[in-house]
PDB file of C-alpha atoms in Angstrom:
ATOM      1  CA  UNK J   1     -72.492  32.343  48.698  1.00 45.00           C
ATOM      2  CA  UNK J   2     -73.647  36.024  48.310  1.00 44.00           C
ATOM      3  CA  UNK J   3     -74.405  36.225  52.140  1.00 46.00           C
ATOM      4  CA  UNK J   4     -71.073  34.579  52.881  1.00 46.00           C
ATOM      5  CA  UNK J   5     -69.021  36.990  50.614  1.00 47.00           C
ATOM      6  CA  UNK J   6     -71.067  39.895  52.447  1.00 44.00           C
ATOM      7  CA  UNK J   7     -70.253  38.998  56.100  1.00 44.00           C
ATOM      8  CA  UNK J   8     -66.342  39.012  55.141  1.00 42.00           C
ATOM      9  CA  UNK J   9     -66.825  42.574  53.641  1.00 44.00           C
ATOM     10  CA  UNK J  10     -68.157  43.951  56.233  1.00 43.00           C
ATOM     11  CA  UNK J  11     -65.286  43.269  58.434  1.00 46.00           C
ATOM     12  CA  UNK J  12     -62.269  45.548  57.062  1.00 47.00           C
ATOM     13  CA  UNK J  13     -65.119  47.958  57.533  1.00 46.00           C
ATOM     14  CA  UNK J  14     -65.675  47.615  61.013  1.00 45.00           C
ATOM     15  CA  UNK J  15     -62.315  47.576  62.040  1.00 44.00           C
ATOM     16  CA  UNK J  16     -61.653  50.750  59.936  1.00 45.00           C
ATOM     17  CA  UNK J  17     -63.944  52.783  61.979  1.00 44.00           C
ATOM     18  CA  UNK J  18     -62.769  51.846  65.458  1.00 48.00           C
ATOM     19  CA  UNK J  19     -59.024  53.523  64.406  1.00 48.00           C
ATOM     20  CA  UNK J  20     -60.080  57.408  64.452  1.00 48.00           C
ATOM     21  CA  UNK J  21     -61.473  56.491  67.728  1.00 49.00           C
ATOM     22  CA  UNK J  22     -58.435  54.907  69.752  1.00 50.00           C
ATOM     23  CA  UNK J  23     -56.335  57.266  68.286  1.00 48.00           C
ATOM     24  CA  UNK J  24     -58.216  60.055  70.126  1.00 48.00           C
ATOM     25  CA  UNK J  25     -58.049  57.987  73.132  1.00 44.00           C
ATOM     26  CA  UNK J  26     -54.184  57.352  73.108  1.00 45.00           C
ATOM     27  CA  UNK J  27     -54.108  61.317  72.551  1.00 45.00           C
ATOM     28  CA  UNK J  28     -56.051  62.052  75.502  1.00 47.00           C
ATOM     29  CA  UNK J  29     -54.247  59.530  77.692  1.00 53.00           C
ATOM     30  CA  UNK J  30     -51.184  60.993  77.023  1.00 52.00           C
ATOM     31  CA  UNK J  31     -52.419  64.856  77.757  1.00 54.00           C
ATOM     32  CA  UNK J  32     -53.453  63.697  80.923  1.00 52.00           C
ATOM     33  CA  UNK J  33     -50.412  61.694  81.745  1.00 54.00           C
ATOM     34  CA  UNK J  34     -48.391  64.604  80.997  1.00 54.00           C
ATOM     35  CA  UNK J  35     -50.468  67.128  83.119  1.00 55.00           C
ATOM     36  CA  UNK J  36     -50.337  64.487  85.990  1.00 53.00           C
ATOM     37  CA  UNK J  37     -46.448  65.092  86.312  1.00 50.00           C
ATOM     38  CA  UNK J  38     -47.020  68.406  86.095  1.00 50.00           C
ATOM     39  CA  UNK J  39     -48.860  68.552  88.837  1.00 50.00           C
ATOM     40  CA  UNK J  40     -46.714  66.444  90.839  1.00 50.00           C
ATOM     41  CA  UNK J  41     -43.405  68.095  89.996  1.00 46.00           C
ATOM     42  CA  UNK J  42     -45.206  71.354  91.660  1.00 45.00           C
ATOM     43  CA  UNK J  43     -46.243  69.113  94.143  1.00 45.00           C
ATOM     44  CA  UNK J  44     -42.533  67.749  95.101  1.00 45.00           C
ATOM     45  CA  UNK J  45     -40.976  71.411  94.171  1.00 41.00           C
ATOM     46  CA  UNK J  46     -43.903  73.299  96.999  1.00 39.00           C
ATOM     47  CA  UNK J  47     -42.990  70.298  99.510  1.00 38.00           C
ATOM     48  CA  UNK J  48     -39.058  71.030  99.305  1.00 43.00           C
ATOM     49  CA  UNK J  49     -39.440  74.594 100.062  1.00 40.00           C
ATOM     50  CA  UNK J  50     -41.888  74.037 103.148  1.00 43.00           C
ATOM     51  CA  UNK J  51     -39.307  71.213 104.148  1.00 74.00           C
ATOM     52  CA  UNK J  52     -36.340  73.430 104.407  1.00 77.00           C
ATOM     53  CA  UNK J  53     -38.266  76.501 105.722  1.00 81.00           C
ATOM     54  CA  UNK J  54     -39.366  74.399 108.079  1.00 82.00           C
ATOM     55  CA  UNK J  55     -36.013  73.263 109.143  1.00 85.00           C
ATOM     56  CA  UNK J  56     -35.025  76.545 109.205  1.00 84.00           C
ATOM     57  CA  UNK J  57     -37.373  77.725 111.844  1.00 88.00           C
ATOM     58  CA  UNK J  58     -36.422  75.064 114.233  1.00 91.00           C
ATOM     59  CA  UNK J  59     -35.160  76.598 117.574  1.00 93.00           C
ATOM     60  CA  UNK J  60     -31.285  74.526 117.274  1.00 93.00           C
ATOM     61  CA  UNK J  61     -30.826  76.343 113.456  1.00 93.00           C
ATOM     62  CA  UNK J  62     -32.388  79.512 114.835  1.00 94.00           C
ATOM     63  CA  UNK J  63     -29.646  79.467 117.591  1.00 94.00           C
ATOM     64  CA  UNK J  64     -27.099  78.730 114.923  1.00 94.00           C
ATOM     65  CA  UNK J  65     -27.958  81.282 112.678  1.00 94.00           C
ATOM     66  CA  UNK J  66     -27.314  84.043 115.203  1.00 94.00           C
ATOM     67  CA  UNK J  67     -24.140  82.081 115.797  1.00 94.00           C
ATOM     68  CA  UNK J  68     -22.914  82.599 112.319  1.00 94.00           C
ATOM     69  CA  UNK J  69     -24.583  86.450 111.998  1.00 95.00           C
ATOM     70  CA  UNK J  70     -22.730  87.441 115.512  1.00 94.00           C
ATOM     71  CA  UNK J  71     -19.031  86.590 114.352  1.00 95.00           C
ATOM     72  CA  UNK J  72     -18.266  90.015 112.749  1.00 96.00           C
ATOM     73  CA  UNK J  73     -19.438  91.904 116.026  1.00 95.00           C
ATOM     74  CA  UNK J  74     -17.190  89.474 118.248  1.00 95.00           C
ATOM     75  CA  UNK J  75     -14.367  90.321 115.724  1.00 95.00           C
ATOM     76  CA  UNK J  76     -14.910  93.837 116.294  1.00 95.00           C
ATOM     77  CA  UNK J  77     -14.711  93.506 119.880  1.00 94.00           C
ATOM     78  CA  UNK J  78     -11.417  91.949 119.652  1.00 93.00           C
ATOM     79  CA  UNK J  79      -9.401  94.110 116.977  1.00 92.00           C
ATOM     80  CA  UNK J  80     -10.764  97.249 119.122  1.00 92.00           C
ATOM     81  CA  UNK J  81      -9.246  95.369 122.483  1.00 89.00           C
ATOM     82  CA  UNK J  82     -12.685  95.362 123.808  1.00 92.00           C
ATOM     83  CA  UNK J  83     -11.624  92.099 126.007  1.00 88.00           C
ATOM     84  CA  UNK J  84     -14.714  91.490 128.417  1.00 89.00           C
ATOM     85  CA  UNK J  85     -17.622  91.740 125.741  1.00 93.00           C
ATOM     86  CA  UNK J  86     -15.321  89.645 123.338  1.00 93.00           C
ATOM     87  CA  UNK J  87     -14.594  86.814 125.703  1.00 90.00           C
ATOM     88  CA  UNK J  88     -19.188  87.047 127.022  1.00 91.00           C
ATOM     89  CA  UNK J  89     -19.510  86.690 123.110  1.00 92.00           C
ATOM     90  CA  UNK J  90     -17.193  83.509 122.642  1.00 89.00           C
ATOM     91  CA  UNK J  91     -18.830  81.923 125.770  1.00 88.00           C
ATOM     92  CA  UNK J  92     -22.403  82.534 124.634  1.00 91.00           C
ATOM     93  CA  UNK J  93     -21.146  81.317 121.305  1.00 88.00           C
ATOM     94  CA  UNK J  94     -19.750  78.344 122.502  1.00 86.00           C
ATOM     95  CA  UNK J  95     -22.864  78.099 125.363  1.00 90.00           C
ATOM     96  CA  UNK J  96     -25.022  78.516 121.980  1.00 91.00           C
ATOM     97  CA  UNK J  97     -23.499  75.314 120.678  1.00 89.00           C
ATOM     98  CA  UNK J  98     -23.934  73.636 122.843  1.00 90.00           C
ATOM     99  CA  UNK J  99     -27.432  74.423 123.635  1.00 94.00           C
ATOM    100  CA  UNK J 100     -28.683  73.522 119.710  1.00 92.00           C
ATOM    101  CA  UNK J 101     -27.468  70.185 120.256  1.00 89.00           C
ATOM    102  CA  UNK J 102     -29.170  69.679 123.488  1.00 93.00           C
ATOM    103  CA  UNK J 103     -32.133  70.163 122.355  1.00 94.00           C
ATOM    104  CA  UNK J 104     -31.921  68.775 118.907  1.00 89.00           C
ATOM    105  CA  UNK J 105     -31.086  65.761 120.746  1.00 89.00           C
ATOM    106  CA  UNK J 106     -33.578  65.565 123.707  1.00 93.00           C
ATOM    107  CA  UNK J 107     -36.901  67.806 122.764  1.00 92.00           C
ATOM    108  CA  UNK J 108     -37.265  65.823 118.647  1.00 86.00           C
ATOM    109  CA  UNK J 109     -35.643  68.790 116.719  1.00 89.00           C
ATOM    110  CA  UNK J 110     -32.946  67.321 114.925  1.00 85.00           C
ATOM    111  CA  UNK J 111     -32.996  68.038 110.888  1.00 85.00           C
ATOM    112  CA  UNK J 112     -30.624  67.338 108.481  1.00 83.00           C
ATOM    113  CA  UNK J 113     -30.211  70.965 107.776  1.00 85.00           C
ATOM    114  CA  UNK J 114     -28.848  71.532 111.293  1.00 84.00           C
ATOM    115  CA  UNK J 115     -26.271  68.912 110.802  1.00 84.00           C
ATOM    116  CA  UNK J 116     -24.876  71.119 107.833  1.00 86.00           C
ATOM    117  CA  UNK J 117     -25.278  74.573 109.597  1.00 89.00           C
ATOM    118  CA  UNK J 118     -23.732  73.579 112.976  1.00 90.00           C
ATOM    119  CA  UNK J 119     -20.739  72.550 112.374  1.00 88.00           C
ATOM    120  CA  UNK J 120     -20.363  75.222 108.742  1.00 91.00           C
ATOM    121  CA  UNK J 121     -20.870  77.824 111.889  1.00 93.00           C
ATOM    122  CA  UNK J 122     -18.333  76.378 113.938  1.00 92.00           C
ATOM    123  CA  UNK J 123     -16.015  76.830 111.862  1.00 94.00           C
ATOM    124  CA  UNK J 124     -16.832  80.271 111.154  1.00 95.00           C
ATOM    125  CA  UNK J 125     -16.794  81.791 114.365  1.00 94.00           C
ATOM    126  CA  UNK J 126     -13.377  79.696 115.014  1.00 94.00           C
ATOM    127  CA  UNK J 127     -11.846  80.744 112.260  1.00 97.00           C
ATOM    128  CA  UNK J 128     -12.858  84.812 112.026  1.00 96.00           C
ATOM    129  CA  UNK J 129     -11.674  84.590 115.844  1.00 95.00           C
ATOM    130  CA  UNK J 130      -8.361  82.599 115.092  1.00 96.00           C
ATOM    131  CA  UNK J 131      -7.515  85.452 112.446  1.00 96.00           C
ATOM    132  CA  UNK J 132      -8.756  88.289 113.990  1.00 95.00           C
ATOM    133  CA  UNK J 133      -6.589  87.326 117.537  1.00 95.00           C
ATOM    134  CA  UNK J 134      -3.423  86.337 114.907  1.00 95.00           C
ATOM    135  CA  UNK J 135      -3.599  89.596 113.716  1.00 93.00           C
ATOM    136  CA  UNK J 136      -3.843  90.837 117.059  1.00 90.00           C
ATOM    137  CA  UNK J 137      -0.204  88.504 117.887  1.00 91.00           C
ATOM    138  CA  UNK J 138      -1.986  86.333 120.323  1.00 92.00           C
ATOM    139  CA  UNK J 139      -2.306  83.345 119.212  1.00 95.00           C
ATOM    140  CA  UNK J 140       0.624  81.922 116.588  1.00 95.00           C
ATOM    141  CA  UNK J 141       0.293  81.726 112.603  1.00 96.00           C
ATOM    142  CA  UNK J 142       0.907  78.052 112.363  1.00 96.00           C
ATOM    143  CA  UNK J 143      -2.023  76.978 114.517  1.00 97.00           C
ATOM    144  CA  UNK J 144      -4.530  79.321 112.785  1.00 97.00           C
ATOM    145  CA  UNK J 145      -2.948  77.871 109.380  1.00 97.00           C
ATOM    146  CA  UNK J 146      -3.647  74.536 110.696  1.00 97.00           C
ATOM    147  CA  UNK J 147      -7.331  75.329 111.704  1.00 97.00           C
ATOM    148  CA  UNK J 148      -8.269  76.935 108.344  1.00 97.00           C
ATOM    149  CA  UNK J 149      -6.710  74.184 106.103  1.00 96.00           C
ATOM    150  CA  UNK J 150      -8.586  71.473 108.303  1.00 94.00           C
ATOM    151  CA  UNK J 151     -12.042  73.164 107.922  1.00 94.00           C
ATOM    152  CA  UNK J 152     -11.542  74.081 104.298  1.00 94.00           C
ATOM    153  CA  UNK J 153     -10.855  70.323 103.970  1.00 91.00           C
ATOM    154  CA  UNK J 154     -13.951  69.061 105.342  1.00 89.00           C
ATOM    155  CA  UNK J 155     -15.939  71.443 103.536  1.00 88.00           C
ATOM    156  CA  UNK J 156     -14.457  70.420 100.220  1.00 88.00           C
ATOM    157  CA  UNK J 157     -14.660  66.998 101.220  1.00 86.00           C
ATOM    158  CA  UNK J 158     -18.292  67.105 102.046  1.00 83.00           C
ATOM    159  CA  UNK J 159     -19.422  69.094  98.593  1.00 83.00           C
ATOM    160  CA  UNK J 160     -17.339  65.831  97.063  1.00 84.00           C
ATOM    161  CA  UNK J 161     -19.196  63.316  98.957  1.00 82.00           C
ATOM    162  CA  UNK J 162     -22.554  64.994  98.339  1.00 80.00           C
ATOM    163  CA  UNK J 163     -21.767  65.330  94.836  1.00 83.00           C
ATOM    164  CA  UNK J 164     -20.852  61.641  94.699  1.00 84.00           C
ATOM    165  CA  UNK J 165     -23.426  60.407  96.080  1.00 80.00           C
ATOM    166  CA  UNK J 166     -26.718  62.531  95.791  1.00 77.00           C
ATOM    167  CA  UNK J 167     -25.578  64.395  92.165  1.00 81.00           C
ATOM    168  CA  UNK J 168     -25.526  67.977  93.498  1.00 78.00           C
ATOM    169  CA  UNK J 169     -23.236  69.973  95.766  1.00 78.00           C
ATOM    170  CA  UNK J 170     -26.348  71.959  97.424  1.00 74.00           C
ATOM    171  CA  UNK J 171     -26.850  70.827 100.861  1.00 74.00           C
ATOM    172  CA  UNK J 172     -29.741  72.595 101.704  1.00 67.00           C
ATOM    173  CA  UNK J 173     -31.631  70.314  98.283  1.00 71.00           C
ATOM    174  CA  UNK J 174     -29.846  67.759 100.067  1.00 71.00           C
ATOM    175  CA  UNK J 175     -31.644  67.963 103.571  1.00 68.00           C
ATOM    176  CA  UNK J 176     -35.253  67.923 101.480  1.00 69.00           C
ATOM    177  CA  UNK J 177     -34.613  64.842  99.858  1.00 67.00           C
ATOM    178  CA  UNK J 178     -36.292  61.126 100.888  1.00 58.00           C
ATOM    179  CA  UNK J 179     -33.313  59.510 102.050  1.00 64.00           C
ATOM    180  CA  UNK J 180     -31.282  62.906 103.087  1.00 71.00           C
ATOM    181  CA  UNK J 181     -27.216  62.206 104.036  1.00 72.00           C
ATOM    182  CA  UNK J 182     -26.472  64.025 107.593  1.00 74.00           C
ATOM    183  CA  UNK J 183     -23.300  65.248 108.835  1.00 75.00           C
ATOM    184  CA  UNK J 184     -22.069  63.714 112.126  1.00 80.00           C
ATOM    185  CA  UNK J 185     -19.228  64.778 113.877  1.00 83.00           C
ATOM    186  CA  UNK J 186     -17.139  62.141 114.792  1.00 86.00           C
ATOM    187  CA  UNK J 187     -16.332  62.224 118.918  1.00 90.00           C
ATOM    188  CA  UNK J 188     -12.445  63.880 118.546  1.00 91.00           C
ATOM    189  CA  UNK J 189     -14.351  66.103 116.170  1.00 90.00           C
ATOM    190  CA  UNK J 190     -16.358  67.614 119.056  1.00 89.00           C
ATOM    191  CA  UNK J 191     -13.609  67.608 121.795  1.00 94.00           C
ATOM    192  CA  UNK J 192     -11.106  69.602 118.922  1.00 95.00           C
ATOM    193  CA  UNK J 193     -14.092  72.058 118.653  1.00 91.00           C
ATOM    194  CA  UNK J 194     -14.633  72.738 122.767  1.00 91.00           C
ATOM    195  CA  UNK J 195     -10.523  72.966 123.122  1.00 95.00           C
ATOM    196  CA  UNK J 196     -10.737  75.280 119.787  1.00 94.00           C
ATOM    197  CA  UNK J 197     -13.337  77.439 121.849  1.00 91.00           C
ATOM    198  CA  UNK J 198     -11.363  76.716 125.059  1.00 92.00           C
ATOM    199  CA  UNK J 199      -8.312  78.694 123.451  1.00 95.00           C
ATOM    200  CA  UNK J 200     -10.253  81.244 121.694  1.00 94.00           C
ATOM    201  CA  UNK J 201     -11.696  82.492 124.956  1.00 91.00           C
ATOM    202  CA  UNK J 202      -8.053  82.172 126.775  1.00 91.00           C
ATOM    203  CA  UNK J 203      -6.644  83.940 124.095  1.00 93.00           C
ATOM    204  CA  UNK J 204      -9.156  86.490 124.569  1.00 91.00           C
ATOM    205  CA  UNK J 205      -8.454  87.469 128.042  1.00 88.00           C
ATOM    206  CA  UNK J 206      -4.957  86.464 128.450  1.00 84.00           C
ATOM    207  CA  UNK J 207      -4.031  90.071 127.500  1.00 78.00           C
ATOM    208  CA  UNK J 208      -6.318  92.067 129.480  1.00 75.00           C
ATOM    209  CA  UNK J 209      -4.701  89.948 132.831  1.00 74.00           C
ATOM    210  CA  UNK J 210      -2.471  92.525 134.870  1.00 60.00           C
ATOM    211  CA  UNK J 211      -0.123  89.818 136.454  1.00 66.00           C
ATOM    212  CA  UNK J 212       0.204  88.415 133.128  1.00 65.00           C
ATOM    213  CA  UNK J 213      -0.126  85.199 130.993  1.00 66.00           C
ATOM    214  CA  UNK J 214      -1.690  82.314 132.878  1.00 72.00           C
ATOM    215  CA  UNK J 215       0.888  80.058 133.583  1.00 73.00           C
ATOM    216  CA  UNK J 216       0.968  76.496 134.163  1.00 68.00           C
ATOM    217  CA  UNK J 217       3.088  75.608 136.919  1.00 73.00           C
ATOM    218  CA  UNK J 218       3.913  71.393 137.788  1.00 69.00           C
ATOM    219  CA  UNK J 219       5.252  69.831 141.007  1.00 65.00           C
ATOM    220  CA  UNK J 220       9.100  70.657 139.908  1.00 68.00           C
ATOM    221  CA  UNK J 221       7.987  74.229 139.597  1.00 64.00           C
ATOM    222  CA  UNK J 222       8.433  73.888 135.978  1.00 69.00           C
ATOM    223  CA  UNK J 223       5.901  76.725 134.486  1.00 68.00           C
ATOM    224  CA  UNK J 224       4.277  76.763 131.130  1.00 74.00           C
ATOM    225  CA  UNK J 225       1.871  79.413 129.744  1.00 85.00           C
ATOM    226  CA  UNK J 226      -1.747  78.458 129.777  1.00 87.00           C
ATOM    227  CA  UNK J 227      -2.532  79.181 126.470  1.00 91.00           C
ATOM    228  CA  UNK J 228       0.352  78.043 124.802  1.00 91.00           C
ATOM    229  CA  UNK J 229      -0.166  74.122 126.421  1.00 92.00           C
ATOM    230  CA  UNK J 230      -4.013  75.060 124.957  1.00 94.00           C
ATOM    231  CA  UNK J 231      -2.561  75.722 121.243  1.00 96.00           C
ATOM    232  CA  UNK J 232      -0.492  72.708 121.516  1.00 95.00           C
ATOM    233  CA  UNK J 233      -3.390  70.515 122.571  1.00 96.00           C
ATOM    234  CA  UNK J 234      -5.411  71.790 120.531  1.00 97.00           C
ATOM    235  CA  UNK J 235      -3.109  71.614 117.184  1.00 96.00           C
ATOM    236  CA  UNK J 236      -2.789  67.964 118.106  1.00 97.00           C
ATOM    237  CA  UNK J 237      -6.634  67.005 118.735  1.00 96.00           C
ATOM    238  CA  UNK J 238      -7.020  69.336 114.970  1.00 96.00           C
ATOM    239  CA  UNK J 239      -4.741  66.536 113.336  1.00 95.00           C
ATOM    240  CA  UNK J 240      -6.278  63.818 115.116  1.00 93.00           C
ATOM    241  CA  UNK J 241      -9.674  64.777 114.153  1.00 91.00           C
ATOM    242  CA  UNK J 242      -8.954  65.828 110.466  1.00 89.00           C
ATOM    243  CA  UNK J 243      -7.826  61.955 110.129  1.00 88.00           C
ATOM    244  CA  UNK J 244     -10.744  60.491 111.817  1.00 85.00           C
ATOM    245  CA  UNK J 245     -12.906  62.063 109.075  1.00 82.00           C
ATOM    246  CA  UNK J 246     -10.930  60.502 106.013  1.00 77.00           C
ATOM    247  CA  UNK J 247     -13.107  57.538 104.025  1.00 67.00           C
ATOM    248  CA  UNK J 248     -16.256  60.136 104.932  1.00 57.00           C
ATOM    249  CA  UNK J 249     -16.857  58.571 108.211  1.00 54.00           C
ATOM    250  CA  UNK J 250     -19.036  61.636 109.153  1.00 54.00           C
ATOM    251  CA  UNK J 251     -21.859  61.030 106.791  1.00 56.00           C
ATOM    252  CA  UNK J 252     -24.726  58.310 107.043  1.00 55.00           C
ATOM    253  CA  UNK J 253     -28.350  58.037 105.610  1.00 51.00           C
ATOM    254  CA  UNK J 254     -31.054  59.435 107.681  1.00 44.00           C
ATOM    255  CA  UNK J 255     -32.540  56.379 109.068  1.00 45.00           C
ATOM    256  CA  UNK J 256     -29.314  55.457 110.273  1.00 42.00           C
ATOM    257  CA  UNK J 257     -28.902  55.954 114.112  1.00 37.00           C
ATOM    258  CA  UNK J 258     -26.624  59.079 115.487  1.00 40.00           C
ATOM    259  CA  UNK J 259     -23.571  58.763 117.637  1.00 36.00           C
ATOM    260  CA  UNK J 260     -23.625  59.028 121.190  1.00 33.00           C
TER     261      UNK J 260
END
């Protein structure tokens, strides 16, 4: 009975001392845990920062930076009626845009940060232009009202969707992200930005002309001016592609494929 009585004693004892000893372990456990997700939130936050320097330094974004840093110069050229350089600056600009895309397309150097900055410097360069020839009286206030309520639009609209969808307005956090949403123009998108460029550089040298405004003429000799058929077309393909954006059709995951 006595050596029954001593076994069950001994029991509470030995449980008692394993306690101080798990407890240290849980303690430890959890120091390391929380220095693990330390590490890895340094980890993710040094990964982000290469990502979008790295996107940065592509050649397309590199072209489309000095796209957006040239606009004041080619405004210059045109409030000081410097015609020739201002029209070789919109054609390089345009040339420019179209030379990112080429080679984002065909040479593996798309990123999602170009699909933000390409079309954001688009609608710079159109719209310090646009102003800078209105205030020049060459091209009319109600098509360079049009212009900078559709691209003030779009940009709203795409801080919304981004917002909605990802939490955050920033697009460059955006572009570092897993599953990043791009920006792609829809195809009336593109042709409104060539005829926007189109009447930019007609604008441009229509006043510098000696026998005057380009003119139009049909097979009933009926004449129109060249640029203002240009602002016509070109106020009609900006409604037409402000509407093909509604239900943000120009957004889609990364893995998604592009438009032709």
């Amino acid at each position: 009975a006595k050596k029954n009585e001593t076994s069950v004693q001994s029991q509470p004892h030995s449980t008692s001392s394993r306690h101080p000893n798990d407890g240290q372990k849980v303690s430890t456990d959890g120091d390391a845990e929380n220095q693990n997700k330390s590490e890895n939130e340094d980890e993710n936050a040094s990964t982000e920062f290469t990502s979008m320097w790295d996107q940065l330094q592509s050649p397309p974004n590199i072209l489309t930076l000095a796209r957006m840093a040239s606009t004041p110069l080619l405004a210059t050229w045109i409030m000081n009626d410097q015609h020739g350089l201002a029209l070789a600056g919109c054609l390089l600009a345009g040339a420019s845009d179209f030379l990112d895309g080429y080679l984002a397309r065909n040479y593996n150097m798309s990123t999602v940060l170009g699909t933000y900055l390409d079309p954001l410097a688009d609608k710079l360069v159109i719209n310090v232009l646009a102003v800078s020839l209105w205030q020049a009286g060459t091209l009319p206030s109600a098509l360079v009202g049009l212009w900078f309520v559709k691209d003030v639009s779009l940009v709203a609209m795409t801080g919304v969707y981004l917002q909605r969808t990802t939490g955050s307005y920033n697009f460059i956090r955006n572009s570092t992200l897993s599953q990043p949403l791009k920006v792609q123009p829809t195809t009336l998108g593109k042709l409104n930005t060539a005829l926007q460029f189109a009447t930019l550089g007609v604008a441009i040298i229509e006043p510098a002309l000696s026998d005057g405004p380009w003119m139009l003429t049909l097979g009933d000799g009926t004449s129109y001016s060249a640029l203002g058929t240009l602002c016509w077309v070109t106020g009609g393909t900006t409604l037409g592609s402000a509407l093909s954006y509604v239900g943000f059709s120009g957004f889609s995951s990364r893995d998604q494929p592009e438009r032709a």
